[in-house]
Every structure is written in structure tokens, then in C-alpha cells.
Coordinates of N, CA and C in Angstrom, one line a residue:
M1 N 93.7 82.0 100.8 CA 93.4 83.0 99.7 C 94.8 83.7 99.4
R2 N 95.3 84.0 98.4 CA 96.4 84.5 98.2 C 96.3 86.1 98.0
H3 N 97.0 87.1 98.5 CA 96.8 88.3 98.2 C 98.1 88.8 97.5
E4 N 97.9 89.8 96.5 CA 99.1 90.4 95.9 C 99.1 91.9 96.3
L5 N 100.4 92.1 96.8 CA 100.5 93.7 97.2 C 101.4 94.4 96.3
I6 N 101.2 95.8 96.4 CA 102.1 96.8 96.0 C 102.9 97.2 97.1
T7 N 104.0 97.4 96.9 CA 104.8 97.7 98.3 C 105.5 98.8 97.8
F8 N 105.8 100.0 98.9 CA 106.8 101.1 98.5 C 107.3 101.6 100.1
G9 N 108.4 102.3 99.9 CA 108.9 102.7 101.1 C 109.0 104.0 101.4
I10 N 108.8 104.5 102.5 CA 108.9 106.0 103.0 C 109.6 106.1 104.2
A11 N 110.7 106.9 104.1 CA 111.5 107.2 105.4 C 111.9 105.8 105.9
N12 N 112.4 104.8 105.2 CA 113.0 103.6 105.7 C 111.8 102.8 106.3
Q13 N 110.6 103.1 106.1 CA 109.4 102.2 106.5 C 108.7 101.7 105.2
H14 N 108.6 100.3 105.3 CA 107.9 99.7 104.0 C 106.5 99.5 104.3
F15 N 105.8 99.8 103.2 CA 104.1 99.6 103.3 C 103.6 98.8 102.3
G16 N 102.8 98.3 102.2 CA 101.9 97.5 101.4 C 100.5 97.9 101.2
I17 N 99.9 97.8 100.0 CA 98.3 97.9 99.9 C 97.9 96.7 98.8
D18 N 96.9 96.3 99.1 CA 96.1 95.4 98.1 C 96.2 95.8 96.7
I19 N 96.5 95.0 95.7 CA 96.8 95.6 94.5 C 95.5 95.9 93.8
M20 N 94.4 95.1 94.5 CA 92.9 95.2 93.7 C 92.5 96.6 94.1
T21 N 93.0 97.4 95.0 CA 92.5 98.7 95.5 C 93.3 99.9 94.5
V22 N 94.1 99.3 93.7 CA 94.9 100.4 92.8 C 94.4 100.6 91.6
R23 N 93.8 101.6 91.1 CA 93.3 101.7 89.6 C 94.5 101.7 88.7
E24 N 95.5 102.7 88.7 CA 96.6 102.7 87.9 C 97.8 103.4 88.6
I25 N 98.9 103.2 87.9 CA 100.3 103.7 88.3 C 100.7 104.6 87.4
R26 N 101.0 105.8 87.8 CA 101.2 106.7 86.8 C 102.8 107.4 87.1
A27 N 103.5 107.9 86.1 CA 104.8 108.7 86.4 C 104.3 109.8 87.0
W28 N 105.4 110.4 87.8 CA 105.0 111.7 88.3 C 104.9 112.7 87.4
S29 N 103.7 113.7 87.7 CA 103.7 115.0 86.7 C 103.5 116.2 87.9
P30 N 103.7 117.3 87.2 CA 103.7 118.5 88.0 C 102.4 118.7 88.5
V31 N 102.2 119.2 89.9 CA 101.1 119.6 90.7 C 101.0 121.0 90.6
T32 N 99.5 121.4 90.7 CA 99.3 122.8 90.7 C 99.2 123.2 92.3
R33 N 100.0 123.8 92.9 CA 99.8 124.1 94.3 C 98.6 124.9 94.6
L34 N 98.0 124.7 95.9 CA 96.8 125.5 96.1 C 97.4 126.2 97.4
P35 N 96.6 127.4 97.7 CA 96.9 128.2 98.9 C 96.0 127.8 100.0
G36 N 96.3 127.7 101.2 CA 95.4 127.6 102.4 C 95.3 126.1 102.6
V37 N 95.9 125.1 102.2 CA 95.6 123.8 102.2 C 96.8 123.3 103.4
P38 N 96.5 122.1 103.9 CA 97.5 121.6 104.9 C 98.8 121.4 104.3
E39 N 99.9 121.2 105.0 CA 101.1 120.9 104.5 C 101.1 119.7 103.8
Y40 N 100.6 118.5 103.9 CA 100.6 117.3 103.3 C 99.9 117.4 102.2
V41 N 99.1 118.4 101.7 CA 98.6 118.4 100.4 C 99.6 119.0 99.5
A42 N 100.1 118.3 98.7 CA 101.1 118.8 97.7 C 100.5 119.6 96.5
G43 N 99.4 119.6 96.2 CA 98.5 120.3 95.2 C 97.4 119.3 94.5
V44 N 97.2 119.8 93.4 CA 96.1 118.7 92.6 C 96.9 118.5 91.2
V45 N 96.3 117.5 90.6 CA 96.7 117.3 89.1 C 95.3 117.2 88.4
N46 N 95.4 117.2 87.0 CA 94.3 117.1 86.0 C 94.4 115.7 85.5
L47 N 93.8 114.8 85.8 CA 93.7 113.3 85.1 C 92.4 113.0 84.3
R48 N 92.6 113.3 83.0 CA 91.4 113.2 82.0 C 90.3 113.9 82.5
G49 N 90.4 115.1 82.9 CA 89.4 115.9 83.2 C 88.8 115.9 84.7
A50 N 89.4 115.1 85.4 CA 89.2 114.9 86.8 C 90.2 115.6 87.6
V51 N 89.9 116.3 88.6 CA 90.9 117.4 89.3 C 91.2 116.2 90.5
L52 N 92.3 115.7 90.9 CA 92.7 114.8 91.9 C 93.7 115.4 92.9
P53 N 93.3 115.5 94.1 CA 94.3 115.8 95.1 C 95.6 115.1 95.2
V54 N 96.8 115.6 95.6 CA 97.9 114.8 95.5 C 98.5 115.1 97.0
I55 N 98.5 113.8 97.8 CA 98.9 113.8 99.1 C 100.3 113.3 99.4
D56 N 101.1 114.1 100.0 CA 102.4 113.5 100.5 C 102.1 112.6 101.8
L57 N 102.3 111.4 101.5 CA 102.0 110.2 102.7 C 103.0 110.5 103.9
A58 N 104.2 110.9 103.5 CA 105.3 111.1 104.6 C 104.7 112.2 105.5
A59 N 104.6 113.4 105.0 CA 104.1 114.6 105.6 C 102.8 114.3 106.5
R60 N 101.8 113.5 105.7 CA 100.6 113.4 106.5 C 100.8 112.5 107.6
L61 N 101.8 111.5 107.6 CA 102.2 110.8 108.9 C 103.1 111.5 109.9
G62 N 103.2 112.8 109.5 CA 104.1 113.6 110.4 C 105.4 113.6 110.5
W63 N 106.0 113.0 109.2 CA 107.2 112.9 109.0 C 107.9 113.9 108.2
K64 N 109.1 113.9 107.8 CA 109.7 114.8 106.9 C 109.2 114.9 105.4
P65 N 108.4 115.9 105.0 CA 107.9 116.0 103.8 C 108.8 115.4 102.6
T66 N 108.2 114.6 101.4 CA 108.9 114.0 100.4 C 109.6 115.3 99.5
E67 N 110.8 115.2 99.3 CA 111.4 116.3 98.2 C 110.7 115.9 96.7

């Protein structure tokens, strides 16, 4: 069985996830920051009425946060 992956890089490391687990890919939009959340939570965005958390994967993995 053939698998298709979306690949991306963080801090000179390459990752891939199954394309069937991705709903959509969107351009970056500003986030609303929240007080009292862990450092890896960049904030939230409103996507068609749903409030979604934005996670900085590099920070979540304990690496330097993404600029």
C-alpha cells in the first residue's frame, strides 16, 4: 500500500505526517495570545467560527520557539 506524506522541517529535522490526517493547509494568520498558557501555545485563531489552539511544535518538543 502506498502512503502519501506531508513533510516539513523544524530546527534542521524533517517530519512527515499522513496526508489523510490533514484537513486543510492555510496561510499563516495572526493569533490571539492567551495569558497563563504553556510557552508552546502560541495562541488561538478563529476558523469559520471555531476557536482553535495554535501550537508551536518546536517549543512543544523543547526546542527554540519558532519566530
